mmCIF file of C-alpha atoms in Angstrom:
data_model
loop_
_atom_site.group_PDB
_atom_site.id
_atom_site.type_symbol
_atom_site.label_atom_id
_atom_site.label_comp_id
_atom_site.label_asym_id
_atom_site.label_seq_id
_atom_site.Cartn_x
_atom_site.Cartn_y
_atom_site.Cartn_z
ATOM 1 C CA MET A 12 -46.721 154.395 127.704
ATOM 2 C CA ALA A 13 -50.841 155.557 128.070
ATOM 3 C CA GLN A 14 -52.412 153.062 125.197
ATOM 4 C CA ALA A 15 -54.755 155.609 122.910
ATOM 5 C CA PRO A 16 -58.348 155.391 124.293
ATOM 6 C CA ASN A 17 -59.837 154.196 120.776
ATOM 7 C CA ALA A 18 -57.126 151.324 120.158
ATOM 8 C CA THR A 19 -58.173 147.794 119.833
ATOM 9 C CA PRO A 20 -55.692 145.475 122.133
ATOM 10 C CA ALA A 21 -53.599 143.244 119.865
ATOM 11 C CA SER A 22 -55.450 139.535 121.176
ATOM 12 C CA ALA A 23 -59.584 141.116 120.347
ATOM 13 C CA SER A 24 -57.956 141.922 116.128
ATOM 14 C CA THR A 25 -56.462 137.994 116.060
ATOM 15 C CA GLU A 26 -59.755 136.952 117.562
ATOM 16 C CA THR A 27 -61.487 139.502 115.407
ATOM 17 C CA ASN A 28 -59.741 137.884 111.905
ATOM 18 C CA VAL A 29 -60.115 134.101 113.178
ATOM 19 C CA ILE A 30 -63.951 134.181 113.469
ATOM 20 C CA ASP A 31 -64.157 136.066 110.355
ATOM 21 C CA THR A 32 -61.552 133.798 108.535
ATOM 22 C CA LEU A 33 -63.887 130.968 109.779
ATOM 23 C CA GLN A 34 -67.357 132.613 109.124
ATOM 24 C CA SER A 35 -65.817 133.463 105.099
ATOM 25 C CA LEU A 36 -64.563 129.665 104.435
ATOM 26 C CA THR A 37 -67.719 128.346 106.240
ATOM 27 C CA ILE A 38 -70.146 130.301 103.471
ATOM 28 C CA ALA A 39 -67.597 129.374 101.085
ATOM 29 C CA PHE A 40 -67.226 125.830 101.337
ATOM 30 C CA ALA A 41 -71.284 125.825 101.451
ATOM 31 C CA LEU A 42 -71.574 128.063 98.208
ATOM 32 C CA ALA A 43 -69.043 126.046 96.679
ATOM 33 C CA MET A 44 -71.116 122.476 98.368
ATOM 34 C CA THR A 45 -74.245 124.638 96.815
ATOM 35 C CA VAL A 46 -72.620 125.323 93.350
ATOM 36 C CA ARG A 47 -71.168 121.761 93.275
ATOM 37 C CA SER A 48 -74.490 119.910 93.784
ATOM 38 C CA PHE A 49 -76.938 121.913 92.179
ATOM 39 C CA VAL A 50 -75.359 123.909 89.043
ATOM 40 C CA THR A 51 -71.955 123.087 88.210
ATOM 41 C CA GLU A 52 -69.393 120.205 88.772
ATOM 42 C CA GLY A 53 -66.889 118.926 86.950
ATOM 43 C CA PHE A 54 -65.308 115.868 85.823
ATOM 44 C CA VAL A 55 -62.213 114.294 84.208
ATOM 45 C CA ILE A 56 -62.263 112.501 81.213
ATOM 46 C CA PRO A 57 -61.267 108.481 81.965
ATOM 47 C CA THR A 58 -61.655 106.724 79.131
ATOM 48 C CA GLY A 59 -60.877 107.447 75.008
ATOM 49 C CA SER A 60 -64.367 106.919 74.136
ATOM 50 C CA MET A 61 -65.143 109.885 72.909
ATOM 51 C CA ALA A 62 -61.745 111.194 71.195
ATOM 52 C CA PRO A 63 -61.431 113.190 69.226
ATOM 53 C CA THR A 64 -63.891 115.186 71.252
ATOM 54 C CA LEU A 65 -62.377 114.136 73.875
ATOM 55 C CA ALA A 66 -59.707 112.817 75.279
ATOM 56 C CA GLY A 67 -58.813 110.503 78.282
ATOM 57 C CA ALA A 68 -55.456 110.032 79.415
ATOM 58 C CA HIS A 69 -53.157 110.536 76.782
ATOM 59 C CA PHE A 70 -50.035 112.208 75.831
ATOM 60 C CA ASN A 71 -49.057 114.474 73.178
ATOM 61 C CA TYR A 72 -46.120 113.754 70.180
ATOM 62 C CA ARG A 73 -44.938 115.559 67.277
ATOM 63 C CA SER A 74 -43.292 113.986 64.591
ATOM 64 C CA PRO A 75 -39.764 115.230 64.018
ATOM 65 C CA GLU A 76 -40.656 114.098 59.846
ATOM 66 C CA THR A 77 -43.361 116.856 59.143
ATOM 67 C CA GLY A 78 -43.916 118.419 62.577
ATOM 68 C CA TYR A 79 -46.942 117.170 62.986
ATOM 69 C CA GLU A 80 -48.754 116.668 66.317
ATOM 70 C CA TYR A 81 -51.650 114.758 68.026
ATOM 71 C CA SER A 82 -52.608 113.028 70.668
ATOM 72 C CA ILE A 83 -52.035 109.681 71.737
ATOM 73 C CA ASP A 84 -54.145 107.601 74.211
ATOM 74 C CA PHE A 85 -52.131 106.501 77.347
ATOM 75 C CA GLY A 86 -54.643 103.606 78.519
ATOM 76 C CA PRO A 87 -52.849 101.137 76.810
ATOM 77 C CA ILE A 88 -49.687 101.821 79.165
ATOM 78 C CA LEU A 89 -52.197 101.875 82.344
ATOM 79 C CA GLU A 90 -53.641 98.644 81.802
ATOM 80 C CA SER A 91 -50.140 96.880 80.946
ATOM 81 C CA ALA A 92 -49.304 98.484 84.519
ATOM 82 C CA MET A 93 -52.320 97.333 85.977
ATOM 83 C CA VAL A 94 -51.419 93.605 84.519
ATOM 84 C CA ASN A 95 -47.759 94.319 85.979
ATOM 85 C CA GLY A 96 -48.749 95.034 89.571
ATOM 86 C CA GLY A 97 -49.079 98.608 89.004
ATOM 87 C CA LYS A 98 -45.188 99.024 87.257
ATOM 88 C CA LEU A 99 -44.546 100.385 83.926
ATOM 89 C CA PRO A 100 -43.747 97.659 82.223
ATOM 90 C CA PRO A 101 -40.288 98.486 80.396
ATOM 91 C CA GLY A 102 -39.416 98.595 76.902
ATOM 92 C CA GLN A 103 -40.121 101.388 74.268
ATOM 93 C CA ARG A 104 -43.339 101.676 72.047
ATOM 94 C CA ASN A 105 -43.280 101.980 67.760
ATOM 95 C CA MET A 106 -44.245 105.638 67.114
ATOM 96 C CA VAL A 107 -46.035 106.856 63.735
ATOM 97 C CA ASP A 108 -46.568 109.803 61.522
ATOM 98 C CA PRO A 109 -50.012 109.328 60.864
ATOM 99 C CA MET A 110 -49.603 111.889 57.438
ATOM 100 C CA ILE A 111 -46.320 109.646 56.510
ATOM 101 C CA SER A 112 -48.502 106.068 57.436
ATOM 102 C CA SER A 113 -50.737 104.300 60.137
ATOM 103 C CA VAL A 114 -47.841 101.734 59.486
ATOM 104 C CA VAL A 115 -44.733 101.830 59.275
ATOM 105 C CA PRO A 116 -42.389 103.117 62.580
ATOM 106 C CA ILE A 117 -41.097 106.252 62.174
ATOM 107 C CA GLY A 118 -39.199 105.974 65.391
ATOM 108 C CA ARG A 119 -39.337 104.827 68.944
ATOM 109 C CA LEU A 120 -40.346 106.304 72.805
ATOM 110 C CA GLU A 121 -39.187 104.779 75.862
ATOM 111 C CA THR A 122 -42.787 103.448 77.757
ATOM 112 C CA SER A 123 -40.329 105.752 81.078
ATOM 113 C CA LYS A 124 -40.726 108.924 78.818
ATOM 114 C CA ILE A 125 -44.268 108.358 77.770
ATOM 115 C CA ASN A 126 -45.084 108.277 81.270
ATOM 116 C CA GLU A 127 -43.658 111.422 81.761
ATOM 117 C CA GLU A 128 -45.030 113.045 79.379
ATOM 118 C CA ALA A 129 -48.416 111.801 80.142
ATOM 119 C CA ARG A 130 -51.524 114.095 81.472
ATOM 120 C CA MET A 131 -55.116 113.754 82.700
ATOM 121 C CA GLY A 132 -58.027 113.507 80.781
ATOM 122 C CA ASP A 133 -59.696 116.194 79.080
ATOM 123 C CA ARG A 134 -61.650 118.789 81.588
ATOM 124 C CA VAL A 135 -64.915 119.517 81.527
ATOM 125 C CA LEU A 136 -67.367 121.569 83.429
ATOM 126 C CA VAL A 137 -71.359 120.316 83.467
ATOM 127 C CA LEU A 138 -74.530 122.459 83.369
ATOM 128 C CA LYS A 139 -76.558 121.122 86.189
ATOM 129 C CA PHE A 140 -79.581 122.134 86.075
ATOM 130 C CA LEU A 141 -79.984 122.451 81.935
ATOM 131 C CA TYR A 142 -82.614 119.747 81.614
ATOM 132 C CA ALA A 143 -84.918 121.220 83.909
ATOM 133 C CA PHE A 144 -85.757 123.396 81.284
ATOM 134 C CA SER A 145 -85.700 122.246 78.215
ATOM 135 C CA ASP A 146 -85.440 118.246 76.989
ATOM 136 C CA PRO A 147 -81.784 116.285 76.107
ATOM 137 C CA LYS A 148 -81.369 116.849 72.548
ATOM 138 C CA ARG A 149 -79.453 114.579 70.005
ATOM 139 C CA TRP A 150 -75.450 114.399 69.972
ATOM 140 C CA ASP A 151 -75.273 116.514 73.396
ATOM 141 C CA VAL A 152 -72.387 115.348 75.222
ATOM 142 C CA VAL A 153 -74.321 114.205 78.447
ATOM 143 C CA VAL A 154 -72.925 112.929 81.804
ATOM 144 C CA PHE A 155 -75.025 110.542 83.527
ATOM 145 C CA LYS A 156 -74.373 107.876 86.339
ATOM 146 C CA ASN A 157 -73.617 104.144 85.092
ATOM 147 C CA PRO A 158 -76.922 102.161 85.389
ATOM 148 C CA THR A 159 -75.707 98.968 87.013
ATOM 149 C CA ASP A 160 -73.072 100.838 89.333
ATOM 150 C CA PRO A 161 -74.460 104.597 89.890
ATOM 151 C CA VAL A 162 -72.026 104.921 93.357
ATOM 152 C CA GLY A 163 -68.969 103.141 92.302
ATOM 153 C CA ASP A 164 -65.364 103.854 90.332
ATOM 154 C CA THR A 165 -67.290 103.649 87.230
ATOM 155 C CA GLN A 166 -70.688 105.509 88.306
ATOM 156 C CA ASN A 167 -69.802 108.303 85.976
ATOM 157 C CA TYR A 168 -70.572 107.817 82.355
ATOM 158 C CA ILE A 169 -70.141 110.959 79.766
ATOM 159 C CA LYS A 170 -71.372 110.108 76.164
ATOM 160 C CA ARG A 171 -72.893 111.807 73.554
ATOM 161 C CA LEU A 172 -76.613 111.367 73.257
ATOM 162 C CA VAL A 173 -77.757 109.441 69.941
ATOM 163 C CA GLY A 174 -81.264 107.845 71.312
ATOM 164 C CA LEU A 175 -84.414 109.563 72.828
ATOM 165 C CA PRO A 176 -87.365 108.224 74.044
ATOM 166 C CA ASN A 177 -90.091 106.258 72.356
ATOM 167 C CA GLU A 178 -87.628 105.470 69.130
ATOM 168 C CA GLN A 179 -85.836 102.623 67.942
ATOM 169 C CA LEU A 180 -82.024 102.725 67.131
ATOM 170 C CA LEU A 181 -80.218 101.556 64.457
ATOM 171 C CA THR A 182 -76.435 101.215 63.462
ATOM 172 C CA LEU A 183 -76.236 100.595 60.011
ATOM 173 C CA ASP A 184 -72.550 101.398 57.786
ATOM 174 C CA GLY A 185 -71.682 103.443 60.396
ATOM 175 C CA ASP A 186 -74.749 106.046 60.576
ATOM 176 C CA ILE A 187 -77.479 106.216 62.799
ATOM 177 C CA TRP A 188 -81.184 104.952 62.007
ATOM 178 C CA THR A 189 -84.621 105.542 63.904
ATOM 179 C CA ALA A 190 -87.674 105.308 63.618
ATOM 180 C CA PRO A 191 -90.880 105.222 66.082
ATOM 181 C CA ILE A 192 -91.916 102.235 68.311
ATOM 182 C CA GLY A 193 -93.086 99.569 66.323
ATOM 183 C CA ALA A 194 -92.406 100.912 63.073
ATOM 184 C CA PRO A 195 -91.022 98.296 60.438
ATOM 185 C CA LEU A 196 -87.652 98.875 59.123
ATOM 186 C CA LYS A 197 -88.737 100.404 55.784
ATOM 187 C CA ASP A 198 -89.523 103.923 58.109
ATOM 188 C CA PHE A 199 -86.513 104.125 59.305
ATOM 189 C CA ARG A 200 -84.629 107.424 58.272
ATOM 190 C CA ILE A 201 -81.398 108.724 58.824
ATOM 191 C CA GLU A 202 -80.677 110.716 61.784
ATOM 192 C CA ARG A 203 -77.988 114.004 60.407
ATOM 193 C CA LYS A 204 -75.482 115.683 62.654
ATOM 194 C CA PRO A 205 -75.300 119.119 62.962
ATOM 195 C CA GLU A 206 -72.320 121.582 62.063
ATOM 196 C CA HIS A 207 -70.849 122.123 64.671
ATOM 197 C CA VAL A 208 -70.922 118.356 65.716
ATOM 198 C CA GLN A 209 -69.830 117.118 62.839
ATOM 199 C CA ARG A 210 -67.005 119.457 62.737
ATOM 200 C CA ALA A 211 -65.983 118.346 66.233
ATOM 201 C CA VAL A 212 -66.058 114.998 64.910
ATOM 202 C CA TRP A 213 -64.369 114.480 61.869
ATOM 203 C CA GLN A 214 -60.803 112.463 61.861
ATOM 204 C CA PRO A 215 -58.067 114.007 60.026
ATOM 205 C CA VAL A 216 -56.835 111.502 57.420
ATOM 206 C CA HIS A 217 -54.428 113.785 55.800
ATOM 207 C CA ASP A 218 -53.258 117.191 55.471
ATOM 208 C CA SER A 219 -50.594 118.988 52.996
ATOM 209 C CA ASP A 220 -48.924 120.768 55.555
ATOM 210 C CA TYR A 221 -47.513 117.836 56.780
ATOM 211 C CA VAL A 222 -44.949 116.427 54.183
ATOM 212 C CA PRO A 223 -41.739 115.315 55.550
ATOM 213 C CA ILE A 224 -38.602 118.058 55.977
ATOM 214 C CA ASP A 225 -35.984 114.534 54.734
ATOM 215 C CA VAL A 226 -37.246 111.996 52.662
ATOM 216 C CA PRO A 227 -33.844 110.642 52.147
ATOM 217 C CA GLY A 228 -33.739 110.578 55.468
ATOM 218 C CA LEU A 229 -36.806 109.106 56.278
ATOM 219 C CA THR A 230 -35.789 106.263 53.711
ATOM 220 C CA SER A 231 -32.792 105.366 55.824
ATOM 221 C CA ARG A 232 -34.427 105.684 58.771
ATOM 222 C CA THR A 233 -37.579 103.708 58.570
ATOM 223 C CA ARG A 234 -35.880 101.416 55.813
ATOM 224 C CA SER A 235 -38.950 101.516 54.208
ATOM 225 C CA ALA A 236 -39.086 103.743 50.525
ATOM 226 C CA TYR A 237 -41.580 107.288 50.910
ATOM 227 C CA SER A 238 -44.419 107.131 48.818
ATOM 228 C CA GLY A 239 -45.549 110.650 48.471
ATOM 229 C CA GLN A 240 -47.855 112.649 48.632
ATOM 230 C CA PRO A 241 -51.710 110.404 48.834
ATOM 231 C CA TRP A 242 -52.598 112.983 45.786
ATOM 232 C CA LEU A 243 -51.277 111.632 42.547
ATOM 233 C CA GLY A 244 -52.266 113.351 38.845
ATOM 234 C CA GLU A 245 -50.660 114.082 35.284
ATOM 235 C CA HIS A 246 -49.152 117.189 34.998
ATOM 236 C CA TRP A 247 -49.515 117.862 38.742
ATOM 237 C CA ASP A 248 -46.351 118.694 41.445
ATOM 238 C CA THR A 249 -47.983 116.971 44.382
ATOM 239 C CA THR A 250 -44.475 117.255 46.647
ATOM 240 C CA GLY A 251 -44.956 120.613 48.523
ATOM 241 C CA ARG A 252 -47.190 121.908 50.872
ATOM 242 C CA ALA A 253 -49.672 123.522 47.339
ATOM 243 C CA TYR A 254 -50.115 121.314 44.621
ATOM 244 C CA ALA A 255 -50.019 122.557 41.495
ATOM 245 C CA THR A 256 -51.220 122.354 37.790
ATOM 246 C CA GLU A 257 -49.608 124.598 34.767
ATOM 247 C CA THR A 258 -51.684 123.197 32.384
ATOM 248 C CA ALA A 259 -55.259 124.737 31.072
ATOM 249 C CA GLU A 260 -56.329 120.935 29.644
ATOM 250 C CA PRO A 261 -57.862 118.610 31.319
ATOM 251 C CA THR A 262 -56.125 116.844 34.586
ATOM 252 C CA THR A 263 -56.655 114.972 37.393
ATOM 253 C CA LEU A 264 -55.871 114.203 40.647
ATOM 254 C CA ARG A 265 -56.386 110.451 42.137
ATOM 255 C CA TRP A 266 -56.288 108.811 45.875
ATOM 256 C CA ARG A 267 -53.922 106.457 46.203
ATOM 257 C CA LEU A 268 -55.615 104.445 49.505
ATOM 258 C CA ASN A 269 -52.264 102.108 49.205
ATOM 259 C CA VAL A 270 -50.646 105.084 50.257
ATOM 260 C CA LEU A 271 -53.109 105.903 53.421
ATOM 261 C CA PRO A 272 -56.550 104.331 53.227
ATOM 262 C CA ILE A 273 -59.930 106.045 54.219
ATOM 263 C CA ASP A 274 -60.843 104.556 57.033
ATOM 264 C CA ASP A 275 -62.083 105.026 61.148
ATOM 265 C CA ARG A 276 -57.738 104.773 62.061
ATOM 266 C CA SER A 277 -57.047 108.023 64.569
ATOM 267 C CA GLY A 278 -54.008 108.696 65.630
ATOM 268 C CA TYR A 279 -55.203 109.115 69.337
ATOM 269 C CA ASN A 280 -55.098 104.967 68.997
ATOM 270 C CA ALA A 281 -51.474 104.727 67.609
ATOM 271 C CA LEU A 282 -50.637 101.637 70.809
ATOM 272 C CA ARG A 283 -53.332 100.031 70.264
ATOM 273 C CA SER A 284 -53.551 96.836 68.139
ATOM 274 C CA ILE A 285 -56.740 96.995 65.572
ATOM 275 C CA GLU A 286 -57.848 94.180 64.137
ATOM 276 C CA ARG A 287 -59.761 95.184 61.387
ATOM 277 C CA LEU A 288 -59.977 99.040 60.089
ATOM 278 C CA TYR A 289 -62.918 99.777 58.409
ATOM 279 C CA PRO A 290 -63.438 101.767 55.527
ATOM 280 C CA VAL A 291 -65.705 105.057 55.420
ATOM 281 C CA SER A 292 -67.679 106.901 52.897
ATOM 282 C CA ASP A 293 -68.129 110.181 54.598
ATOM 283 C CA VAL A 294 -65.616 112.312 53.961
ATOM 284 C CA ARG A 295 -64.735 115.920 54.174
ATOM 285 C CA ILE A 296 -62.047 117.304 51.358
ATOM 286 C CA SER A 297 -61.133 120.311 51.275
ATOM 287 C CA ALA A 298 -58.201 123.259 49.957
ATOM 288 C CA GLY A 299 -58.617 126.974 49.350
ATOM 289 C CA VAL A 300 -58.359 126.800 45.440
ATOM 290 C CA GLU A 301 -56.187 129.746 43.252
ATOM 291 C CA ALA A 302 -57.168 129.339 39.086
ATOM 292 C CA ALA A 303 -55.184 131.764 37.420
ATOM 293 C CA ASP A 304 -58.553 132.319 35.130
ATOM 294 C CA SER A 305 -60.939 131.457 37.364
ATOM 295 C CA ALA A 306 -63.850 132.584 35.060
ATOM 296 C CA ASN A 307 -62.927 129.530 32.647
ATOM 297 C CA LEU A 308 -62.295 126.791 35.177
ATOM 298 C CA SER A 309 -63.945 124.032 36.217
ATOM 299 C CA MET A 310 -64.362 120.956 38.384
ATOM 300 C CA SER A 311 -65.317 117.442 39.333
ATOM 301 C CA LEU A 312 -64.581 115.729 42.108
ATOM 302 C CA ASP A 313 -65.656 112.597 42.769
ATOM 303 C CA LEU A 314 -66.139 110.125 45.354
ATOM 304 C CA ASP A 315 -66.653 106.208 44.744
ATOM 305 C CA ALA A 316 -68.821 104.261 47.062
ATOM 306 C CA ARG A 317 -71.608 102.130 48.228
ATOM 307 C CA SER A 318 -72.483 100.962 44.902
ATOM 308 C CA HIS A 319 -72.913 104.892 43.622
ATOM 309 C CA THR A 320 -70.767 107.705 42.453
ATOM 310 C CA PHE A 321 -70.945 111.254 44.517
ATOM 311 C CA ARG A 322 -70.335 113.818 42.457
ATOM 312 C CA TRP A 323 -69.546 117.785 43.435
ATOM 313 C CA ALA A 324 -69.683 119.719 39.918
ATOM 314 C CA ILE A 325 -68.503 123.515 39.581
ATOM 315 C CA LYS A 326 -68.961 124.891 35.882
ATOM 316 C CA ASP A 327 -70.854 127.607 33.869
ATOM 317 C CA GLY A 328 -71.742 129.509 36.820
ATOM 318 C CA LYS A 329 -72.978 126.528 38.607
ATOM 319 C CA ALA A 330 -72.321 123.972 41.248
ATOM 320 C CA THR A 331 -74.347 121.043 40.713
ATOM 321 C CA LEU A 332 -74.433 117.913 43.361
ATOM 322 C CA SER A 333 -75.185 114.217 42.016
ATOM 323 C CA VAL A 334 -75.693 111.220 43.535
ATOM 324 C CA PHE A 335 -75.857 107.881 40.331
ATOM 325 C CA HIS A 336 -75.578 104.453 40.225
ATOM 326 C CA ARG A 337 -72.657 103.547 39.226
ATOM 327 C CA GLU A 338 -73.710 100.419 37.547
ATOM 328 C CA ASP A 339 -76.108 101.667 35.025
ATOM 329 C CA GLY A 340 -75.946 105.301 35.252
ATOM 330 C CA THR A 341 -79.606 105.664 36.992
ATOM 331 C CA MET A 342 -79.424 109.060 38.609
ATOM 332 C CA VAL A 343 -80.746 109.179 42.311
ATOM 333 C CA ALA A 344 -80.433 112.467 43.081
ATOM 334 C CA GLU A 345 -79.750 116.069 41.643
ATOM 335 C CA THR A 346 -79.119 119.879 42.093
ATOM 336 C CA SER A 347 -78.090 122.978 40.406
ATOM 337 C CA VAL A 348 -76.973 126.193 42.361
ATOM 338 C CA PRO A 349 -75.452 129.330 41.001
ATOM 339 C CA PHE A 350 -72.096 129.295 41.498
ATOM 340 C CA VAL A 351 -69.135 131.902 40.880
ATOM 341 C CA LEU A 352 -65.897 130.918 41.809
ATOM 342 C CA PRO A 353 -63.449 134.230 43.392
ATOM 343 C CA GLN A 354 -61.399 136.544 40.777
ATOM 344 C CA THR A 355 -58.274 135.644 39.278
ATOM 345 C CA GLY A 356 -55.630 136.145 42.217
ATOM 346 C CA SER A 357 -57.416 134.928 45.181
ATOM 347 C CA ALA A 358 -58.103 131.908 46.725
ATOM 348 C CA ALA A 359 -61.699 129.798 47.384
ATOM 349 C CA ASP A 360 -61.656 127.821 50.382
ATOM 350 C CA LEU A 361 -63.851 124.588 49.302
ATOM 351 C CA GLU A 362 -65.267 122.494 51.321
ATOM 352 C CA PHE A 363 -66.451 118.928 49.517
ATOM 353 C CA TRP A 364 -69.405 117.412 52.764
ATOM 354 C CA HIS A 365 -71.130 113.647 52.328
ATOM 355 C CA VAL A 366 -71.586 112.349 55.733
ATOM 356 C CA ASP A 367 -74.943 110.851 56.876
ATOM 357 C CA GLN A 368 -76.513 110.225 53.098
ATOM 358 C CA GLN A 369 -76.089 113.921 52.419
ATOM 359 C CA LEU A 370 -73.284 115.868 49.957
ATOM 360 C CA SER A 371 -73.104 119.867 51.016
ATOM 361 C CA LEU A 372 -70.507 122.799 49.382
ATOM 362 C CA TRP A 373 -68.887 125.133 52.072
ATOM 363 C CA LEU A 374 -67.277 128.334 49.883
ATOM 364 C CA ASN A 375 -65.209 130.170 52.474
ATOM 365 C CA GLY A 376 -66.619 128.037 55.587
ATOM 366 C CA THR A 377 -71.208 128.403 54.593
ATOM 367 C CA ARG A 378 -72.627 125.953 53.101
ATOM 368 C CA VAL A 379 -73.950 127.164 49.710
ATOM 369 C CA ALA A 380 -75.265 124.045 48.621
ATOM 370 C CA SER A 381 -77.306 120.503 49.584
ATOM 371 C CA LEU A 382 -78.044 117.431 48.359
ATOM 372 C CA ASP A 383 -79.841 115.280 50.580
ATOM 373 C CA TYR A 384 -80.493 111.348 49.420
ATOM 374 C CA ASP A 385 -83.821 110.055 51.757
ATOM 375 C CA GLN A 386 -84.877 107.773 49.475
ATOM 376 C CA TRP A 387 -82.412 105.110 50.849
ATOM 377 C CA THR A 388 -84.258 102.688 53.364
ATOM 378 C CA PRO A 389 -82.041 100.487 56.426
ATOM 379 C CA ASP A 390 -82.882 97.717 53.547
ATOM 380 C CA ASP A 391 -81.001 99.568 50.120
ATOM 381 C CA ARG A 392 -78.006 101.113 52.009
ATOM 382 C CA VAL A 393 -77.563 97.371 53.287
ATOM 383 C CA ARG A 394 -77.132 96.261 49.514
ATOM 384 C CA PHE A 395 -75.432 98.859 48.495
ATOM 385 C CA SER A 396 -72.726 99.010 51.028
ATOM 386 C CA PHE A 397 -72.376 94.900 51.159
ATOM 387 C CA PRO A 398 -73.578 93.972 47.600
ATOM 388 C CA GLY A 399 -75.807 90.509 47.360
ATOM 389 C CA THR A 400 -76.714 90.985 51.488
ATOM 390 C CA ASP A 401 -79.698 91.273 52.273
ATOM 391 C CA VAL A 402 -80.735 93.201 55.814
ATOM 392 C CA GLU A 403 -81.512 89.719 57.388
ATOM 393 C CA SER A 404 -78.208 88.516 56.447
ATOM 394 C CA TYR A 405 -76.609 91.239 58.070
ATOM 395 C CA LYS A 406 -78.249 91.030 60.849
ATOM 396 C CA SER A 407 -76.659 87.783 61.764
ATOM 397 C CA SER A 408 -73.225 88.986 61.404
ATOM 398 C CA PRO A 409 -72.623 92.910 61.040
ATOM 399 C CA VAL A 410 -68.990 92.912 62.081
ATOM 400 C CA ASP A 411 -67.843 90.050 59.578
ATOM 401 C CA ARG A 412 -68.807 92.411 56.637
ATOM 402 C CA LEU A 413 -67.149 95.361 55.379
ATOM 403 C CA PRO A 414 -67.724 98.158 52.503
ATOM 404 C CA GLU A 415 -65.997 98.512 49.556
ATOM 405 C CA PRO A 416 -62.771 101.035 49.992
ATOM 406 C CA PRO A 417 -63.893 104.609 48.959
ATOM 407 C CA GLN A 418 -62.496 106.027 45.165
ATOM 408 C CA LEU A 419 -61.652 110.102 45.358
ATOM 409 C CA SER A 420 -60.996 111.422 41.887
ATOM 410 C CA TRP A 421 -59.950 115.886 41.590
ATOM 411 C CA SER A 422 -60.502 116.853 37.960
ATOM 412 C CA PHE A 423 -59.928 120.381 36.162
ATOM 413 C CA ALA A 424 -59.697 121.972 33.088
ATOM 414 C CA GLY A 425 -59.595 125.653 31.914
ATOM 415 C CA SER A 426 -56.757 127.076 33.586
ATOM 416 C CA PRO A 427 -53.923 126.307 35.514
ATOM 417 C CA VAL A 428 -54.889 125.846 39.471
ATOM 418 C CA THR A 429 -53.018 125.199 43.067
ATOM 419 C CA LEU A 430 -54.427 124.111 45.936
ATOM 420 C CA HIS A 431 -53.402 125.345 48.948
#
């Protein structure tokens, strides 16, 4: 059969397609390299130093007792494998449920099973040209080269930026303080994290949504008596996901530190041996507060820490935030704002924050009151956190001292209340 006049030979078509494909691949590769070099680049988080914001190699564990799920650092197993010539160490690892206890094992997992569940670290996409147009800001998450090994295996560091040029930096009792170069110690002032950063770094201590499904079975399996919820108070039922009292008489919930300490523990480090845990005073208490008679309800939440009482009080149409010295009752700072709880029959989502030497009260996700106490110098903070200690002795051995454990009490009056 004669070929049509305008038909293209098969060999020519194939040749053209190959050339087009090679050209497309070359252009795509060039664009990808350009983007990687100047615009964006992806990185895998190698370690858990940024947890819980960013996780390194980890596996997820769901507690069979409460259903609580959290990520656990896989690093200890990798480190054991390296020591063992690359082979996984045999045996089992104890698992804990942080909503029940950080030390009582609720079960064991085979190392091989953990290895099957393990996943790589979180991935981040870095915008590389950003700082050509704006200066780095404190609390940014940044990627930079290891100054001592810029081309080696540990060349990329992923950290949160804390220090800025031309300033001194002080880490004291878990907080960041700064001052200009050459300024004396008394001029250091605390640096506060913005809301989005603080919300990213809160670590859960307890959540009443996670209660044991089978308490007798839990006691039998762990061979340890279940201590109940950490909040406990006369006339209160705290056995379920919601806490409730049927009385309008004054009553108080108290946090039991022997059940769940308030410290820097993290479920992420469940496989690591931590020698000492540090009691923290930066806390967030959150609940949906539902009152049978919201117009008559009054409440007061007290945090006792660092030689002071930090108080959030709601009463008579206003919210009052205050700080006073526990020993002599001296008022350090106080502020009041108009505040009315939602009408009876609806819940108010309240949050009480104490962080970076600031108290704040939140209603339904909006900050409605705040109180800074900036008059404390680093020397004051040392004296209040470690009574009988001055800055010089603290500097000589900063890791040898622990502050007092924080105490929490939450009082109510005027109406039956349910806390979600």
